[in-house]
Coordinates of C-alpha atoms and ligand atoms in Angstrom, one line a residue:
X34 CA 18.8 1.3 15.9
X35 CA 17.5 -1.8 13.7
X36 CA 14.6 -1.6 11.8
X37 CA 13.0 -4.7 10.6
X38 CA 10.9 -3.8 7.3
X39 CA 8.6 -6.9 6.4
X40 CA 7.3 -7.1 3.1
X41 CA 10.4 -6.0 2.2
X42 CA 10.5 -6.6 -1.6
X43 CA 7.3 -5.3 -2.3
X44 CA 6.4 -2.2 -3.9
X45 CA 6.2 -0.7 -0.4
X46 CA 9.6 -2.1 0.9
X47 CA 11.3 -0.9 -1.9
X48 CA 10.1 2.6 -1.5
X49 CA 11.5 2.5 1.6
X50 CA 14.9 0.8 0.5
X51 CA 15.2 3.7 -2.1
X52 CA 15.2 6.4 0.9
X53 CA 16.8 4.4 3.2
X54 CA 20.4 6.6 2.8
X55 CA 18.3 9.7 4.0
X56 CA 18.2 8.0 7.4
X57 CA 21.1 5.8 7.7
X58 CA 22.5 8.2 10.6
X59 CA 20.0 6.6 12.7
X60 CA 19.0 3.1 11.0
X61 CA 20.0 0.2 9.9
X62 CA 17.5 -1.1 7.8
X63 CA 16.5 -5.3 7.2
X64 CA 14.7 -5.7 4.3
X65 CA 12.3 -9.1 5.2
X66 CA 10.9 -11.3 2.1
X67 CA 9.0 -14.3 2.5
X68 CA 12.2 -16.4 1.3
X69 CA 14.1 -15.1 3.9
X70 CA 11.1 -16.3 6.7
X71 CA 7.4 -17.3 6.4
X72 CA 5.7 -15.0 8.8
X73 CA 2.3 -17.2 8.8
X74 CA 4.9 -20.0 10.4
X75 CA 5.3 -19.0 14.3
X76 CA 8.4 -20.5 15.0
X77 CA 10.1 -19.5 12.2
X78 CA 9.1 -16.3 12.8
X79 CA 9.8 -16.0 16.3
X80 CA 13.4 -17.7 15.5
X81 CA 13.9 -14.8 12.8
X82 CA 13.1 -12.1 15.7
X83 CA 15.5 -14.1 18.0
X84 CA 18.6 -13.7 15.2
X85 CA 17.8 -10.3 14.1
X86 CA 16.8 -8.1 17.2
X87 CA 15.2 -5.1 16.0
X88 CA 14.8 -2.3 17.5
X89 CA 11.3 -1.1 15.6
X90 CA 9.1 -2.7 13.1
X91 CA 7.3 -1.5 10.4
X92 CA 5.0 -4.1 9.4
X93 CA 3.6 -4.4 5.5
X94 CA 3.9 -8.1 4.5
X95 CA 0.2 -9.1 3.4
X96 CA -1.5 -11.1 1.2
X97 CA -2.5 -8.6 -1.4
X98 CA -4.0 -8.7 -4.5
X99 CA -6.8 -7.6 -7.1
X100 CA -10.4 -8.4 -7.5
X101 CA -9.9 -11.9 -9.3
X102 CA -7.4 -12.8 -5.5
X103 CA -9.9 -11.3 -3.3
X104 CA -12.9 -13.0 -4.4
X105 CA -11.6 -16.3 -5.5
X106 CA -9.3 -16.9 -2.7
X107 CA -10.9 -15.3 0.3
X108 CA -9.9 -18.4 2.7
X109 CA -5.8 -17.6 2.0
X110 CA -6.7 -14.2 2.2
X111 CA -8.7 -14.8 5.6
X112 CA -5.9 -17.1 6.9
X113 CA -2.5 -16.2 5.5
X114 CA -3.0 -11.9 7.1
X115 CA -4.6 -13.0 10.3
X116 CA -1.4 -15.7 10.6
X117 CA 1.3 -12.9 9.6
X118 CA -0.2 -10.2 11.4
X119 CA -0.5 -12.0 14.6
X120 CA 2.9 -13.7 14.4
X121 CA 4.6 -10.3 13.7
X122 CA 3.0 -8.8 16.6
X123 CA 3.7 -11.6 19.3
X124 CA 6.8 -12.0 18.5
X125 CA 7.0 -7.7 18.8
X126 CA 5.9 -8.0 22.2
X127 CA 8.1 -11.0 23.2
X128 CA 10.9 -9.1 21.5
X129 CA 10.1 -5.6 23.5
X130 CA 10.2 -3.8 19.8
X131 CA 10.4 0.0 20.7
X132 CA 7.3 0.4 18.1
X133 CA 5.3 -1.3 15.5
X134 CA 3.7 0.7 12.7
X135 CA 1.5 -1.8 10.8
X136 CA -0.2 -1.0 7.7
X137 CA -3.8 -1.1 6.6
X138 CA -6.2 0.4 3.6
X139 CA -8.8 2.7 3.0
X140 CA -10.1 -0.5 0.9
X141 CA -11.0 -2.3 4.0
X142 CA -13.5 0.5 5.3
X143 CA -17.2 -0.4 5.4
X144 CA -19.0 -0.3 1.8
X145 CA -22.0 1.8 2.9
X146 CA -20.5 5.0 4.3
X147 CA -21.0 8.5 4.0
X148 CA -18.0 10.3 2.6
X149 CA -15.5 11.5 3.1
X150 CA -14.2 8.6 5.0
X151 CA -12.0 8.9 8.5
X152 CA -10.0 7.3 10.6
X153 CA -13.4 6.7 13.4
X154 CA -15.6 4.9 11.0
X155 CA -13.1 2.1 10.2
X156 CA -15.2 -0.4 12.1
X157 CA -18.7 0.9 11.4
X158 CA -20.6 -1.3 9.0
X159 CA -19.3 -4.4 7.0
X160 CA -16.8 -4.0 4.1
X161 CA -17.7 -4.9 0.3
X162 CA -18.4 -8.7 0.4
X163 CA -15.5 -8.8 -3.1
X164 CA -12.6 -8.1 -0.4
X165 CA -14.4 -9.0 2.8
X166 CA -12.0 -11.3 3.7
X167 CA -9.0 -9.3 3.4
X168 CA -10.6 -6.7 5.3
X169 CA -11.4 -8.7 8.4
X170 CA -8.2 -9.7 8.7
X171 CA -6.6 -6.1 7.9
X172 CA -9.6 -4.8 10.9
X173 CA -8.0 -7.2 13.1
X174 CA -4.8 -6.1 12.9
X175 CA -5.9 -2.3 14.0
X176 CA -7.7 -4.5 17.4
X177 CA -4.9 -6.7 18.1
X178 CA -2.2 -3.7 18.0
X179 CA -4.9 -1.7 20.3
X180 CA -4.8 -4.6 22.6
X181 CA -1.4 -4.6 23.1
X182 CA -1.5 -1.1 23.6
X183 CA -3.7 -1.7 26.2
X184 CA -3.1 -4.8 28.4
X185 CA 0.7 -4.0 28.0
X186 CA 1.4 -0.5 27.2
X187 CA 3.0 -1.5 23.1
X188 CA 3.5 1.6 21.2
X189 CA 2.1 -0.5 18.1
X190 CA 0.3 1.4 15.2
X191 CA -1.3 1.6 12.2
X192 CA -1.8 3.6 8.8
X193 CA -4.2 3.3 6.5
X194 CA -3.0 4.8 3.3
X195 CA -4.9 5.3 0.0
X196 CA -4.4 3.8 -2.9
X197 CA -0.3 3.1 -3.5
X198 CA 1.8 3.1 -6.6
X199 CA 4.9 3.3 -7.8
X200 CA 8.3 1.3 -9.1
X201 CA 8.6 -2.3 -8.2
X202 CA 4.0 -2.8 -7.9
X203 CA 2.7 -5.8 -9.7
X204 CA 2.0 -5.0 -13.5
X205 CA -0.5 -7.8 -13.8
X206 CA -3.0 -7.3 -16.4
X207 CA -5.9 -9.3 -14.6
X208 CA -4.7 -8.8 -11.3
X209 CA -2.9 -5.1 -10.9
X210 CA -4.3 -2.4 -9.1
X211 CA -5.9 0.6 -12.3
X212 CA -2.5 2.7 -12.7
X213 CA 0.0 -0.2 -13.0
X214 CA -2.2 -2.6 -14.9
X215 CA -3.0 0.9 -17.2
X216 CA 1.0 1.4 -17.7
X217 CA 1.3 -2.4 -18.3
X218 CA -1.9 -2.1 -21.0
X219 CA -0.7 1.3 -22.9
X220 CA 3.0 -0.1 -23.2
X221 CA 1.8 -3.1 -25.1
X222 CA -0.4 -1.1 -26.9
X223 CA 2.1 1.5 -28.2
X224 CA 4.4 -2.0 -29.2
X225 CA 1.7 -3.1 -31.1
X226 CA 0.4 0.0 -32.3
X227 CA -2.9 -0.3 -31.1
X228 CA -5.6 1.7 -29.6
X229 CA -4.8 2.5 -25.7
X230 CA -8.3 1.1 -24.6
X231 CA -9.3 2.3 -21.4
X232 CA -12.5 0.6 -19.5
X233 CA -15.5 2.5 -18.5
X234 CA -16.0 6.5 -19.4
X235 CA -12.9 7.8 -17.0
X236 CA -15.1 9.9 -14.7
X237 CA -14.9 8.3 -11.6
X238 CA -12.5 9.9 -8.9
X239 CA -9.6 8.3 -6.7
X240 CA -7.0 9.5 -4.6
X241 CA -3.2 8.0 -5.3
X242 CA 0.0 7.8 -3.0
X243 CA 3.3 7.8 -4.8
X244 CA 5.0 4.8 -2.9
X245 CA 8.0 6.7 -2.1
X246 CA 5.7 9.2 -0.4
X247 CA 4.5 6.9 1.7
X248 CA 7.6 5.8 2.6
X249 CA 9.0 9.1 3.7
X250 CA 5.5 9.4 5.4
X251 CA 5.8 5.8 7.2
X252 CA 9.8 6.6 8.5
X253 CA 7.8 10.1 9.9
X254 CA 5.4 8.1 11.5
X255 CA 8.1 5.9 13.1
X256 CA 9.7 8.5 14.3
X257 CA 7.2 11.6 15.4
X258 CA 4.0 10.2 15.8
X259 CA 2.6 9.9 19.1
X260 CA -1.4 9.4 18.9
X261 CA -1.8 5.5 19.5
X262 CA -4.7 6.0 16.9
X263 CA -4.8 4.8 13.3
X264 CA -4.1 7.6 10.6
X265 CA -4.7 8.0 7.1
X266 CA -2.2 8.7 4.7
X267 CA -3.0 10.3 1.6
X268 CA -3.0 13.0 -0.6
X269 CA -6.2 15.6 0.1
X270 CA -9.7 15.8 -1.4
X271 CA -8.4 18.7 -3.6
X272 CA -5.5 15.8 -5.3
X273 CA -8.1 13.3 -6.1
X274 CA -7.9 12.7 -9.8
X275 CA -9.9 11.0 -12.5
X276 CA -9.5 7.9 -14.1
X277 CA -9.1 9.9 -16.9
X278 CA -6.4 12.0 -15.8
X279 CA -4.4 8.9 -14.6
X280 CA -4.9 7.3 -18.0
X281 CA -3.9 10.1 -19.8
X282 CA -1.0 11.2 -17.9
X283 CA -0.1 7.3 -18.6
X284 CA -0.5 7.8 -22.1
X285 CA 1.2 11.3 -22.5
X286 CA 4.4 9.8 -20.5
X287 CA 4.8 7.1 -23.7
X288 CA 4.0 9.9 -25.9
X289 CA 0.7 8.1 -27.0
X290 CA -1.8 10.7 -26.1
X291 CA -3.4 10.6 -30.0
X292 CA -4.6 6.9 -28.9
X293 CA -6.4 6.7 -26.1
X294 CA -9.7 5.9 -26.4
X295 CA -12.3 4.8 -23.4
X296 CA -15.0 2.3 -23.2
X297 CA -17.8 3.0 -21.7
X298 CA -19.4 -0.4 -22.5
X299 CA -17.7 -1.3 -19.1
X300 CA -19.1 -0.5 -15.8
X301 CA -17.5 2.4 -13.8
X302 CA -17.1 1.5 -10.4
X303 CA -17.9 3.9 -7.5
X304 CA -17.9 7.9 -8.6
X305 CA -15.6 8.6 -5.6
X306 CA -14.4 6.9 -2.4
X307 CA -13.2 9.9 -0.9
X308 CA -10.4 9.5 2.3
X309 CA -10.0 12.8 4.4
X310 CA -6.3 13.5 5.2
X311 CA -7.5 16.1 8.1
X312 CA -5.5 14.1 10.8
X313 CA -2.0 13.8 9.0
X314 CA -2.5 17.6 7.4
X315 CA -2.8 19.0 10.9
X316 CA 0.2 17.0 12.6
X317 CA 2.3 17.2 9.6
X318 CA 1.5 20.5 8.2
X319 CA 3.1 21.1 5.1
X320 CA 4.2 17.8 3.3
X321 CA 4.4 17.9 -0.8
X322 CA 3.4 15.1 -2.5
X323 CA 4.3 14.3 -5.5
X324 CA 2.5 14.8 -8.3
X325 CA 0.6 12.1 -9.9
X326 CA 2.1 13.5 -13.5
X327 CA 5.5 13.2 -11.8
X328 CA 5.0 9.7 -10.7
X329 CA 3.2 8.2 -13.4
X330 CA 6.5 9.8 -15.6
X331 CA 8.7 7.9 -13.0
X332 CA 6.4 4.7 -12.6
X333 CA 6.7 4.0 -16.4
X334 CA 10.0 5.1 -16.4
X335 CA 10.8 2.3 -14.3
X336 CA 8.4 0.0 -16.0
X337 CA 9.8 0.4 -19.1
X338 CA 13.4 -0.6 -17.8
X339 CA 12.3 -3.5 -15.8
X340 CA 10.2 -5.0 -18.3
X341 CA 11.7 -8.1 -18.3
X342 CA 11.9 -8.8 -14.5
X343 CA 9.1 -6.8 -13.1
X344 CA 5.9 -8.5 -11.7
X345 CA 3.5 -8.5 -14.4
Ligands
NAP35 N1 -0.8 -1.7 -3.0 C1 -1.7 -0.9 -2.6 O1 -2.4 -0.1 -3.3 C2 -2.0 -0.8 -1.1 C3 -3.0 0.1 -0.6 C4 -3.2 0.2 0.7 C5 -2.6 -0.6 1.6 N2 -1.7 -1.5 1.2 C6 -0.9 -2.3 2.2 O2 0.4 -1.9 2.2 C7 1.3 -3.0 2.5 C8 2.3 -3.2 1.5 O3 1.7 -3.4 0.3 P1 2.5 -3.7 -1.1 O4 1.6 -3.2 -2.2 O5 3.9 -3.2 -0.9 O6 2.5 -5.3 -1.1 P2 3.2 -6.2 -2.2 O7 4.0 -5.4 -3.2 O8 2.2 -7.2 -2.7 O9 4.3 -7.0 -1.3 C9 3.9 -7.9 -0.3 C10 5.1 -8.2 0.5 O10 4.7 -9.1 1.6 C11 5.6 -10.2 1.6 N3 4.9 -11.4 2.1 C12 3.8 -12.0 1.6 N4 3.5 -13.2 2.2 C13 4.5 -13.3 3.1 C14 4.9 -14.4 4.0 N5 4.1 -15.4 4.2 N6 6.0 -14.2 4.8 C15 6.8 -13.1 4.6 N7 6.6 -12.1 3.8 C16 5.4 -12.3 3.0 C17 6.1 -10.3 0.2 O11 7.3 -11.1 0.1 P3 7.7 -11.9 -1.2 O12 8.1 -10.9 -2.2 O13 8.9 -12.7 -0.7 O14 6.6 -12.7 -1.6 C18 6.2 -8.9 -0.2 O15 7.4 -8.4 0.2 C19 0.4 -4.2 2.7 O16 0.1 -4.4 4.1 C20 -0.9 -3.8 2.0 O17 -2.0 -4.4 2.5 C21 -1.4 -1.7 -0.2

């Protein structure tokens, strides 16, 4: 059986690529980047499908990025996710794919909520007006696969996962997500012997999904799930961590702990934005995820290695 990954060489993909052996009795992988085929051009797309014949699809190419992307570029954001999302599922249904499991974000919930959130409120209020445009496209995706599902019986998807990091997510200063743009920061402060600064007072609270856990959780999804509704994937109320705890496990894996230092000159953020993982922990049961300690230790283990090539 084929599966076509899109997004392929993102930090996603390459979770996936690094577990791939645990399931090549069954799968034969296709790693998709955008050099290999624009998925916001139709034809190309549809001519890619045409060559390659998957069997499934798990869908992540997007149009991601930080604050700075969302809110400066909200009309590629807008355009480029509604264009891949709807050329990777027509050309799903032309192709008969077996199943489609497309990925959203808890960032693209509506901004006044109650919390914790779940997977029934996705739709129930507008999102925060700094990503709205990503998360009108993302919303979209969760209709169109539904409507699929309906008018023609596709078994297409989606998972809303948490917060993601891991090897291979971009480092950016301005534009990474907190725990890469944190390891990026602390790594140059260490060469530089400066203070590790970290913004605002720590306190606020976040839930965080090692990459290759959401892998492992994605291929699971693939191949078990059943329910046509969305799912979150993440780790519990009980795993959500600090800021401070991320920063600090982040300092302690450089062996810098003596210089971290926070600013609480700089706004906080939200306290907490709470996800409840009821739905997977009751279909899945008992899955360990990895510690955040654990994968902050890997993430700048890898960081440190790839310096040179990584996205930063
Ligand atoms: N990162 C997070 O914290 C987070 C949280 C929740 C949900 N998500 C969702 O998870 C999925 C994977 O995210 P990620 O962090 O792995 O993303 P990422 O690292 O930014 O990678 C994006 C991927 O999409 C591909 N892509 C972008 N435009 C394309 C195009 N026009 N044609 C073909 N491919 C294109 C990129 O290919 P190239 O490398 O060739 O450009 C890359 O492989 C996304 O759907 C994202 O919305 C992410």
């Amino acid at each position: 059986m084929k599966v076509l990954v899109t997004g392929g060489t993102g930090l996603v993909g390459n979770a996936l690529k690094s577990i791939k052996k645990d399931y090549s009795n069954n799968y034969e992988f296709i790693f998709l980047s955008s050099r290999d085929c624009d998925l916001t051009d139709l034809q190309k797309t549809k001519l890619y499908f045409q060559n390659e014949k998957p069997d499934y699809v798990i869908h992540l190419a997007a149009c991601v990025g930080g604050l700075f992307k969302n809110m400066n570029y909200k009309v590629d954001m807008l355009e480029k996710n509604l264009l891949i999302n709807y050329n990777v599922l027509k050309c799903s249904h032309e192709m008969k794919i077996k199943k489609v499991v497309s990925c959203l974000s808890t960032c693209i919930f509506p901004d006044k909520t109650t919390y914790p959130i779940n997977e029934s409120m996705l739709h129930d209020g507008p999102p925060h007006t700094s990503n709205d445009a990503y998360a009108y496209a993302k919303r979209m995706l969760e209709i169109h696969s539904k409507a699929y599902q309906e008018q023609y019986g596709d078994n297409f998807v989606c998972v809303i996962p948490t917060n993601i990091y891991g090897p291979y997510d971009n480092y950016s200063l301005e534009d990474g997500h907190v725990i890469p743009a944190l390891i990026h920061r602390c790594y140059l402060n260490k060469h530089n012997n400066e203070k590790f600064m970290v913004r605002g007072t720590g306190k606020p609270l976040r839930q965080f999904i090692y990459s290759e856990d959401l892998a492992r959780l994605m291929m699971w999804i693939l191949e078990k799930y059943e329910d046509k509704e969305s799912i979150i994937l993440s780790v519990g109320e009980k795993d959500e961590v600090s800021i401070s705890d991320v920063a600090r496990n982040i300092a302690k894996a450089y062996d810098y702990e003596h210089m971290i230092e926070f600013d609480s000159s700089y706004s906080d953020g939200q306290f907490r934005k709470t996800a409840d993982n009821n739905k997977l922990m009751n279909l899945y049961g008992d899955y360990k995820f990895i510690s955040i300690e654990n994968g902050i230790k890997r993430s700048v283990k890898w960081f440190i290695e790839n310096y040179e090539k990584c996205r930063k």
